[in-house]
Coordinates of C-alpha atoms and ligand atoms in Angstrom, one line a residue:
M1 CA 11.1 27.1 11.4
A2 CA 12.2 24.1 10.9
E3 CA 15.7 22.8 12.3
E4 CA 17.9 21.3 9.5
T5 CA 19.4 18.7 11.6
L6 CA 21.9 16.5 9.1
I7 CA 20.8 12.9 9.3
P8 CA 23.3 10.2 10.3
S9 CA 25.6 11.1 7.2
G10 CA 29.4 9.4 5.8
G11 CA 30.9 6.9 3.8
A12 CA 29.7 6.2 0.4
L13 CA 25.3 7.1 1.3
A14 CA 26.6 10.7 0.9
A15 CA 27.9 9.5 -2.1
L16 CA 24.1 9.2 -3.2
P17 CA 22.5 11.9 -4.4
T18 CA 19.3 10.8 -5.9
L19 CA 17.5 9.8 -3.1
G20 CA 18.1 13.2 -1.1
R21 CA 20.5 11.9 1.7
E22 CA 22.6 15.0 2.9
K23 CA 19.5 16.2 4.5
E24 CA 17.2 15.2 7.2
H25 CA 13.6 15.8 6.2
T26 CA 11.6 17.1 8.9
M27 CA 7.6 17.8 8.6
E28 CA 7.6 21.4 7.6
A29 CA 10.5 20.7 4.3
L30 CA 8.1 20.1 2.1
E31 CA 6.0 23.4 3.4
T32 CA 4.5 24.7 -0.1
Q33 CA 7.3 28.1 0.5
A34 CA 6.0 28.6 -3.6
A35 CA 4.8 32.5 -4.6
T36 CA 5.5 31.9 -8.2
P37 CA 3.4 29.1 -10.8
A38 CA 6.4 28.0 -11.6
S39 CA 7.6 27.9 -8.2
T40 CA 4.1 25.9 -6.4
A41 CA 4.4 23.2 -9.2
K42 CA 8.3 22.4 -8.5
A43 CA 6.8 22.2 -4.3
M44 CA 3.8 20.4 -5.6
E45 CA 5.7 17.7 -7.2
R46 CA 8.4 18.0 -3.9
E47 CA 5.1 17.2 -2.2
T48 CA 3.8 14.3 -4.2
N49 CA 7.4 12.6 -4.5
P50 CA 6.5 9.6 -2.6
W51 CA 10.2 8.9 -1.3
E52 CA 10.4 12.2 0.0
A53 CA 7.1 12.0 1.7
Q54 CA 8.2 8.4 2.6
A55 CA 11.3 10.1 4.6
A56 CA 9.5 12.2 6.6
R57 CA 7.6 10.2 8.2
F58 CA 10.2 7.8 8.9
D59 CA 12.6 10.8 9.9
E60 CA 9.9 12.2 12.4
A61 CA 9.4 8.8 13.6
A62 CA 13.3 7.7 13.9
R63 CA 13.8 11.9 15.8
R64 CA 10.7 11.1 18.6
L65 CA 12.2 7.5 19.0
Q66 CA 15.9 8.7 19.6
L67 CA 16.7 6.1 17.3
D68 CA 20.5 5.0 17.5
P69 CA 22.2 7.2 14.1
G70 CA 23.9 4.1 12.6
V71 CA 20.2 1.7 12.9
W72 CA 18.6 5.7 11.6
K73 CA 21.1 4.7 8.5
V74 CA 20.7 1.1 8.0
L75 CA 17.1 1.3 8.2
R76 CA 16.4 4.7 5.6
Y77 CA 17.8 3.2 2.9
P78 CA 16.6 0.2 0.9
T79 CA 19.0 -2.8 1.1
R80 CA 19.5 -3.9 -2.8
E81 CA 17.6 -2.0 -6.0
I82 CA 17.5 -4.2 -9.3
I83 CA 16.8 -2.9 -13.0
V84 CA 15.4 -4.7 -15.4
H85 CA 15.2 -3.6 -19.0
I86 CA 13.0 -7.3 -19.9
P87 CA 12.9 -7.3 -24.0
V88 CA 8.6 -8.4 -25.4
Q89 CA 8.1 -9.8 -28.2
M90 CA 4.1 -8.3 -29.5
D91 CA 1.8 -9.5 -30.5
D92 CA 2.5 -7.1 -34.2
G93 CA 5.7 -8.9 -34.2
R94 CA 7.7 -6.2 -32.5
I95 CA 10.4 -5.9 -30.0
E96 CA 9.3 -3.8 -27.0
V97 CA 11.3 -3.4 -23.9
F98 CA 10.1 -2.6 -20.9
T99 CA 12.0 -1.9 -17.8
G100 CA 11.0 -2.8 -14.7
Y101 CA 11.9 -2.5 -10.7
R102 CA 12.5 -4.0 -7.7
V103 CA 13.5 -3.0 -4.6
Q104 CA 14.0 -4.6 -1.3
H105 CA 14.1 -2.6 2.1
S106 CA 14.9 -5.1 3.8
N107 CA 15.1 -8.5 5.5
S108 CA 15.9 -7.2 9.3
R109 CA 12.4 -9.5 9.9
G110 CA 11.7 -12.4 7.5
P111 CA 12.4 -13.0 3.4
C112 CA 10.7 -9.2 2.0
K113 CA 7.8 -9.4 0.5
G114 CA 5.7 -6.6 -1.3
G115 CA 3.9 -6.0 -4.5
I116 CA 4.1 -6.0 -8.7
R117 CA 2.6 -3.0 -10.2
Y118 CA 2.2 -2.4 -14.3
A119 CA 1.2 1.3 -15.3
P120 CA 2.4 3.6 -17.1
D121 CA 3.9 6.3 -14.0
V122 CA 5.7 3.6 -12.1
S123 CA 8.4 5.0 -11.4
L124 CA 12.2 3.7 -9.1
D125 CA 11.1 6.9 -6.4
E126 CA 7.5 4.6 -6.2
V127 CA 8.8 1.4 -6.3
R128 CA 11.6 2.3 -3.3
A129 CA 8.9 4.8 -1.3
L130 CA 6.7 1.4 -1.6
A131 CA 9.2 -1.2 -0.2
S132 CA 9.6 0.7 2.6
W133 CA 5.6 1.3 3.2
M134 CA 6.1 -2.4 3.0
T135 CA 8.8 -3.4 5.6
W136 CA 6.6 -0.7 8.6
K137 CA 3.3 -2.3 7.4
C138 CA 4.9 -5.5 7.6
A139 CA 6.2 -4.6 11.5
V140 CA 3.1 -2.5 12.7
V141 CA 0.7 -5.9 12.1
N142 CA 3.7 -7.8 13.8
I143 CA 4.2 -10.7 10.8
P144 CA 7.4 -11.9 9.9
F145 CA 7.9 -9.6 6.5
G146 CA 11.0 -6.8 5.6
G147 CA 9.3 -5.2 2.1
A148 CA 9.7 -4.9 -1.2
K149 CA 8.0 -4.1 -4.1
G150 CA 7.9 -3.9 -7.5
G151 CA 7.1 -2.6 -11.2
V152 CA 6.9 -2.4 -14.5
I153 CA 6.7 0.4 -16.6
C154 CA 4.0 0.0 -19.0
D155 CA 0.1 0.2 -20.5
P156 CA -1.4 -2.9 -19.0
K157 CA -4.8 -1.4 -20.7
T158 CA -3.4 -1.8 -24.1
M159 CA -1.3 -5.0 -24.1
S160 CA -2.9 -7.9 -24.8
Q161 CA -3.5 -11.1 -22.2
G162 CA -0.2 -12.8 -24.8
E163 CA 2.0 -9.7 -24.5
L164 CA 1.3 -9.4 -20.3
E165 CA 1.9 -12.5 -20.0
R166 CA 5.6 -12.5 -22.2
M167 CA 6.4 -9.7 -20.1
T168 CA 5.7 -11.4 -17.0
R169 CA 7.4 -13.9 -17.4
R170 CA 11.0 -12.4 -19.2
Y171 CA 10.4 -10.1 -15.8
T172 CA 10.5 -13.0 -13.2
A173 CA 13.1 -15.2 -15.2
E174 CA 15.6 -11.5 -14.8
L175 CA 14.8 -11.6 -10.7
I176 CA 15.0 -15.1 -10.5
E177 CA 17.4 -15.2 -8.1
F178 CA 16.1 -12.3 -6.1
I179 CA 12.9 -14.1 -5.2
G180 CA 12.1 -17.0 -3.9
P181 CA 10.3 -18.3 -0.2
E182 CA 13.0 -17.5 1.9
K183 CA 14.0 -14.5 0.0
D184 CA 11.2 -12.2 -1.3
V185 CA 7.8 -12.6 -2.4
P186 CA 6.2 -11.2 -4.5
A187 CA 2.4 -10.4 -4.7
P188 CA 0.0 -8.6 -6.6
D189 CA -1.2 -4.5 -6.4
M190 CA -2.2 -1.7 -8.9
N191 CA -3.1 -3.7 -12.3
T192 CA -1.1 -6.9 -11.4
N193 CA -4.4 -9.8 -10.0
E194 CA -4.3 -13.8 -9.4
Q195 CA -3.2 -14.8 -12.6
T196 CA 0.0 -12.4 -13.1
M197 CA 0.5 -14.8 -9.4
A198 CA 0.1 -18.1 -11.4
W199 CA 2.4 -17.0 -14.1
I200 CA 4.8 -15.8 -11.9
M201 CA 4.9 -18.8 -10.0
D202 CA 4.9 -20.9 -13.0
T203 CA 8.4 -19.4 -13.9
Y204 CA 10.6 -19.0 -11.3
S205 CA 8.8 -23.4 -10.6
M206 CA 10.1 -24.1 -13.9
H207 CA 13.8 -22.4 -13.0
M208 CA 13.7 -24.6 -10.2
R209 CA 12.1 -27.8 -12.0
Q210 CA 9.8 -28.3 -9.0
T211 CA 6.7 -26.3 -8.0
V212 CA 7.4 -23.4 -5.3
N213 CA 3.7 -22.5 -4.9
A214 CA 5.4 -20.0 -1.8
V215 CA 7.3 -17.9 -4.1
V216 CA 3.9 -15.0 -4.6
T217 CA 0.8 -14.4 -2.7
G218 CA -2.5 -13.3 -3.6
K219 CA -2.2 -17.5 -6.4
P220 CA -5.1 -18.3 -7.7
V221 CA -6.8 -20.6 -5.1
N222 CA -6.3 -24.2 -6.8
L223 CA -2.6 -23.4 -7.5
G224 CA -2.2 -22.1 -3.2
G225 CA -3.8 -19.6 -3.2
S226 CA -5.2 -18.5 0.2
R227 CA -9.5 -18.7 0.8
G228 CA -10.0 -14.0 2.0
R229 CA -6.9 -13.1 -0.3
R230 CA -9.3 -11.6 -2.5
E231 CA -11.0 -9.2 -0.3
A232 CA -8.6 -9.4 2.5
T233 CA -7.6 -5.6 2.6
G234 CA -11.3 -4.4 1.8
R235 CA -11.5 -6.7 4.9
G236 CA -9.1 -5.1 6.9
V237 CA -9.9 -1.9 6.3
S238 CA -13.9 -2.2 7.1
V239 CA -12.2 -3.7 10.9
V240 CA -10.1 -0.5 11.5
T241 CA -12.8 1.6 10.4
D242 CA -15.6 -0.5 13.5
Q243 CA -12.5 0.3 15.4
A244 CA -12.2 3.2 15.3
L245 CA -16.2 4.0 15.3
K246 CA -16.1 2.0 18.6
H247 CA -13.7 4.8 19.8
L248 CA -15.6 7.4 18.9
N249 CA -18.2 6.3 20.1
M250 CA -19.8 5.9 16.4
E251 CA -22.4 3.6 15.4
P252 CA -22.7 2.4 12.0
A253 CA -25.8 2.3 11.2
E254 CA -25.5 6.5 11.2
T255 CA -22.8 6.3 9.8
T256 CA -21.6 7.6 5.8
A257 CA -19.3 6.1 4.4
I258 CA -17.1 7.5 0.7
V259 CA -14.8 5.0 -1.3
Q260 CA -12.5 6.6 -4.1
G261 CA -11.1 4.1 -6.5
F262 CA -13.8 1.1 -7.2
G263 CA -11.3 -1.9 -7.9
N264 CA -10.3 -4.9 -5.1
V265 CA -9.7 -2.8 -2.6
G266 CA -12.0 0.2 -2.5
S267 CA -14.6 -2.4 -4.1
N268 CA -14.1 -4.0 -1.2
S269 CA -13.8 -2.4 1.6
A270 CA -17.1 -0.5 -0.3
K271 CA -19.3 -4.3 0.2
L272 CA -17.7 -5.1 3.9
L273 CA -18.8 -1.6 5.0
W274 CA -22.0 -0.9 2.8
E275 CA -23.0 -5.5 4.3
K276 CA -22.0 -3.9 8.0
G277 CA -25.1 -0.8 8.0
Y278 CA -23.1 1.8 7.4
K279 CA -24.6 4.2 4.8
V280 CA -21.9 4.5 1.3
I281 CA -23.6 7.4 -0.1
G282 CA -19.6 7.8 -3.3
I283 CA -18.1 5.9 -4.8
G284 CA -15.5 7.5 -7.2
E285 CA -13.6 6.5 -10.4
F286 CA -10.4 7.7 -12.2
D287 CA -13.0 8.9 -15.2
G288 CA -15.8 10.1 -12.5
A289 CA -17.8 9.3 -9.5
L290 CA -21.0 8.5 -8.0
Y291 CA -23.1 9.9 -5.4
N292 CA -26.8 9.5 -4.1
P293 CA -27.0 10.5 -0.1
R294 CA -29.6 7.8 0.3
G295 CA -27.1 5.2 0.2
I296 CA -25.3 3.1 -3.3
D297 CA -26.8 -0.4 -3.1
I298 CA -22.6 -1.5 -3.4
S299 CA -23.6 -5.5 -4.7
E300 CA -26.1 -4.3 -7.6
L301 CA -23.0 -1.6 -7.9
L302 CA -20.3 -4.4 -8.2
E303 CA -23.0 -6.2 -10.9
W304 CA -23.3 -3.3 -12.8
K305 CA -19.9 -2.9 -12.6
A306 CA -19.8 -6.9 -13.5
R307 CA -21.8 -6.7 -16.8
H308 CA -20.4 -3.2 -17.9
G309 CA -16.4 -2.7 -17.1
S310 CA -17.3 0.5 -15.2
I311 CA -19.2 1.9 -13.0
H312 CA -20.6 5.1 -14.8
G313 CA -24.5 5.0 -16.0
F314 CA -25.6 3.2 -13.3
A315 CA -29.3 3.4 -12.3
G316 CA -28.8 3.0 -8.4
A317 CA -27.3 7.0 -8.0
E318 CA -26.5 10.2 -9.5
A319 CA -23.6 11.2 -11.5
F320 CA -20.6 13.7 -9.6
D321 CA -17.5 15.3 -10.2
Q322 CA -14.4 12.5 -9.2
D323 CA -12.1 15.4 -7.9
E324 CA -15.6 16.9 -5.8
L325 CA -16.1 13.2 -4.1
L326 CA -13.5 13.8 -2.2
T327 CA -14.7 16.8 -0.4
T328 CA -18.0 15.8 0.0
R329 CA -19.4 16.0 3.2
C330 CA -19.2 11.9 4.6
D331 CA -17.8 10.2 8.2
V332 CA -15.6 7.8 6.7
L333 CA -13.5 9.3 3.6
I334 CA -11.9 6.0 2.6
P335 CA -9.5 7.0 -0.1
A336 CA -8.2 3.6 -1.9
A337 CA -7.1 4.5 -5.4
T338 CA -4.5 5.6 -6.1
E339 CA -0.9 8.4 -4.1
N340 CA -0.8 12.0 -3.7
V341 CA -4.7 11.6 -3.8
I342 CA -4.8 14.6 -0.3
T343 CA -2.8 16.4 -0.7
S344 CA -2.2 20.5 0.5
R345 CA -4.4 21.6 -2.3
N346 CA -7.6 19.6 -0.9
A347 CA -6.9 18.6 2.3
G348 CA -8.7 22.2 3.6
A349 CA -11.6 20.8 2.3
L350 CA -12.5 18.2 3.2
Q351 CA -14.8 17.5 5.5
C352 CA -14.9 14.0 6.8
R353 CA -14.3 12.7 10.5
I354 CA -12.9 9.6 10.2
L355 CA -10.1 9.1 7.1
C356 CA -9.1 5.8 6.6
E357 CA -6.6 5.3 4.4
G358 CA -7.1 2.4 1.9
A359 CA -4.4 3.1 -0.8
N360 CA -0.8 3.3 0.1
G361 CA 0.4 6.8 0.6
P362 CA -2.6 8.1 0.0
T363 CA -2.5 11.8 2.1
T364 CA 0.6 14.2 1.7
V365 CA 3.3 15.0 4.3
N366 CA 2.2 18.9 4.1
A367 CA -2.1 17.5 4.2
D368 CA -1.0 15.2 7.6
R369 CA -0.7 18.8 9.2
I370 CA -3.9 20.2 7.9
L371 CA -6.1 17.3 8.9
A372 CA -4.4 17.2 12.7
E373 CA -6.1 20.8 12.2
K374 CA -8.3 19.8 11.4
G375 CA -9.5 17.2 13.5
I376 CA -9.6 14.6 11.6
F377 CA -9.0 11.0 13.3
V378 CA -6.8 9.3 10.5
I379 CA -6.0 5.4 10.4
P380 CA -3.3 5.6 8.1
D381 CA -2.2 3.2 5.2
I382 CA 0.1 1.0 6.7
L383 CA -2.6 -0.4 9.0
A384 CA -5.5 0.3 7.5
N385 CA -4.6 -1.8 4.1
A386 CA -2.6 -3.7 5.9
G387 CA -4.6 -6.6 6.0
G388 CA -3.4 -7.7 2.6
V389 CA -0.1 -8.6 3.3
T390 CA -1.6 -10.3 6.0
T391 CA -3.7 -12.5 4.5
S392 CA -0.4 -13.1 2.1
Y393 CA 1.5 -14.1 5.9
F394 CA -1.3 -16.7 5.7
E395 CA -1.0 -17.6 2.5
W396 CA 3.0 -18.3 2.6
V397 CA 2.4 -20.2 6.0
Q398 CA -0.5 -22.5 4.2
D399 CA 1.7 -22.8 1.2
R400 CA 4.6 -25.0 3.1
M401 CA 2.8 -26.8 5.4
G402 CA 0.7 -28.2 2.7
Y403 CA -2.2 -28.1 5.0
F404 CA -4.7 -25.1 3.7
W405 CA -8.0 -22.9 6.0
T406 CA -11.6 -22.3 5.7
E407 CA -12.0 -19.3 4.6
D408 CA -13.6 -18.1 8.2
E409 CA -10.1 -19.8 10.0
V410 CA -8.6 -16.7 7.8
N411 CA -10.9 -13.8 8.8
Q412 CA -11.3 -14.3 12.0
R413 CA -7.5 -14.7 12.2
L414 CA -7.6 -11.5 9.8
D415 CA -9.6 -9.5 12.1
R416 CA -7.7 -10.5 15.5
I417 CA -5.3 -9.1 13.7
M418 CA -6.3 -5.7 12.9
I419 CA -7.6 -5.1 16.2
D420 CA -4.5 -5.8 18.2
S421 CA -2.4 -3.5 15.5
F422 CA -5.7 -1.1 15.5
Q423 CA -4.9 -1.1 19.6
D424 CA -1.0 -0.8 19.4
V425 CA -1.1 2.3 17.1
L426 CA -3.9 3.7 18.9
Q427 CA -2.0 3.3 22.3
Y428 CA 1.1 3.7 20.8
A429 CA 0.3 7.2 20.2
I430 CA -1.8 8.1 23.0
A431 CA 1.5 7.4 25.8
H432 CA 3.8 9.0 23.2
N433 CA 1.0 12.6 22.1
V434 CA 1.7 11.9 18.6
N435 CA -0.9 12.1 15.5
N436 CA -1.6 8.3 14.7
R437 CA 0.7 8.1 11.6
I438 CA 3.4 8.8 13.5
A439 CA 2.9 5.6 16.4
A440 CA 1.9 3.6 13.4
Y441 CA 5.5 4.7 11.6
M442 CA 7.5 4.5 15.4
L443 CA 5.9 1.2 16.4
A444 CA 6.8 -0.1 13.3
I445 CA 10.5 1.1 13.0
D446 CA 11.4 -0.1 16.5
R447 CA 10.4 -3.7 15.9
V448 CA 12.6 -3.1 12.9
A449 CA 15.4 -1.6 14.7
F450 CA 15.5 -4.5 17.1
T451 CA 15.7 -6.8 15.6
T452 CA 18.7 -5.1 13.3
R453 CA 19.8 -5.2 16.9
Q454 CA 20.1 -8.2 17.9
R455 CA 21.1 -9.8 14.6
G456 CA 23.7 -7.9 14.8
M457 CA 25.6 -6.5 11.1
Y458 CA 27.2 -8.7 9.0
A459 CA 31.4 -9.0 8.3
Ligands
NAD1 P1 -7.1 -2.3 -8.8 O1 -6.1 -1.4 -9.8 O2 -7.8 -3.2 -8.3 O3 -8.3 -0.7 -8.5 C1 -8.2 0.9 -8.2 C2 -8.5 1.7 -8.8 O4 -8.5 3.1 -8.7 C3 -9.5 1.0 -10.0 O5 -11.1 1.3 -10.2 C4 -9.4 2.7 -11.2 O6 -9.9 2.9 -12.1 C5 -9.1 3.8 -10.1 N1 -8.7 5.0 -10.1 C6 -7.0 4.6 -10.5 N2 -6.8 6.1 -10.2 C7 -7.9 6.9 -10.0 C8 -8.2 7.8 -9.3 N3 -6.7 9.0 -9.7 N4 -9.7 8.5 -9.1 C9 -10.4 7.5 -8.6 N5 -10.0 6.0 -8.9 C10 -8.5 5.7 -9.6 O7 -6.0 -1.5 -7.0 P2 -6.2 -2.2 -5.7 O8 -5.4 -3.4 -5.0 O9 -7.5 -1.9 -5.9 O10 -5.0 -1.2 -5.5 C11 -5.8 -0.3 -4.6 C12 -4.4 1.2 -3.2 O11 -4.7 -0.3 -3.1 C13 -3.8 1.4 -4.5 O12 -2.7 2.3 -3.8 C14 -2.6 -0.1 -3.7 O13 -1.6 0.2 -3.5 C15 -3.5 -0.3 -2.6 N6 -3.1 -1.9 -2.0 C16 -3.7 -2.9 -2.7 C17 -3.8 -4.4 -1.9 C18 -4.1 -4.9 -2.3 O14 -3.8 -5.9 -1.5 N7 -4.7 -5.1 -3.8 C19 -3.2 -3.8 -0.7 C20 -2.9 -2.8 -0.2 C21 -3.1 -1.8 -0.6

């Protein structure tokens, strides 16, 4: 039974109930204990709340680190949460108002850093969780940034380019005093891309009366973007997968992989693994999947998707059920689409040896325990997908220097950081006898707590 320890409490924090501040999250506290359909649904809702998932891992790691109660309180909650309501003139002349968020979790180690996502189901809890994951992710790979995240509730699939541009520019204008190269540096995330970053950079620059390309990363290369950024997250996923194989005495040529999501992270992970000789046997999308036990030619699939706009109908594999794909036998499973795809409902059926989390938050706390029992080697999101923010850091450095590196230089530096970070997490896990995820959190919290104490509390 979980111990009901109170987290360090007091002051104004106790008066803010929305974040569930009154109790420490224990790993067991998120268990699905319910028997009726209604209570099961409620339990699943809680299990899949990204803020709760983040907080449970944070509390577990903080407890193991015996973190000072004051620093615990500082690091558990975001520094700043901004909500904006964005009026946009639509193409048909109507005015629509979209709600947007920017959450800055920590700037203890440097400017805040984190992507912006556009989706109908964006919520403040999700953005909070993603912002704190960014703090831990930057600390795991030891780059000098804190964490932030942004999101706008909208359905980008139904919006024209003009509507997206006007919404992006107004969202940027609403945040103008909170972002900047030394304050908070946004980047792309789900449904945002290089073009979105170009609009943000231009809007910010217009307000500043000068070109400021270091305000965002993930820009087009000719506007100060970094070579290699587009592929960086997938590249990082492939590098840590290689490291896991070495650790487990496995060979790429004898390794099968299944990738969920064929967007930026998924397609680049699949392509790089396929180029290294892995057999990519399954690709999943939100509306269906592909499967070929002999391996899928990822280069051809990319061409097919570019021509047809989706993976479906590709002759080099059979159509497959997207949910079944996750529980199909493979050596490496890479969820690279969205959150909460591995829960207490399906974790027991997973048949992979390695789970490498390309997406943010794909696995719930309850699923973690099941995966541990099954002996699945997990490469946690805050390590596995950190290649993106690492190359964003390179982009910010290059913008500020005004001197740009070759793709080889970028990739070599990225590979070095990903390999070192994988080893740091693995050694931490061994030394503290914890799983890889808690090791990554402990390593990150330890680093951020150290800087927080070193800087001291202002006023
Ligand atoms: P993306 O929009 O380019 O791609 C997401 C893909 O997943 C799309 O092809 C979409 O159709 C598919 N998808 C969505 N829901 C799905 C579902 N339920 N089942 C199967 N497929 C589904 O986004 P992305 O940039 O590749 O991001 C994917 C994940 O990786 C997100 O969790 C994001 O936060 C995380 N991430 C991205 C980066 C980056 O550099 N882009 C860096 C770190 C983490």
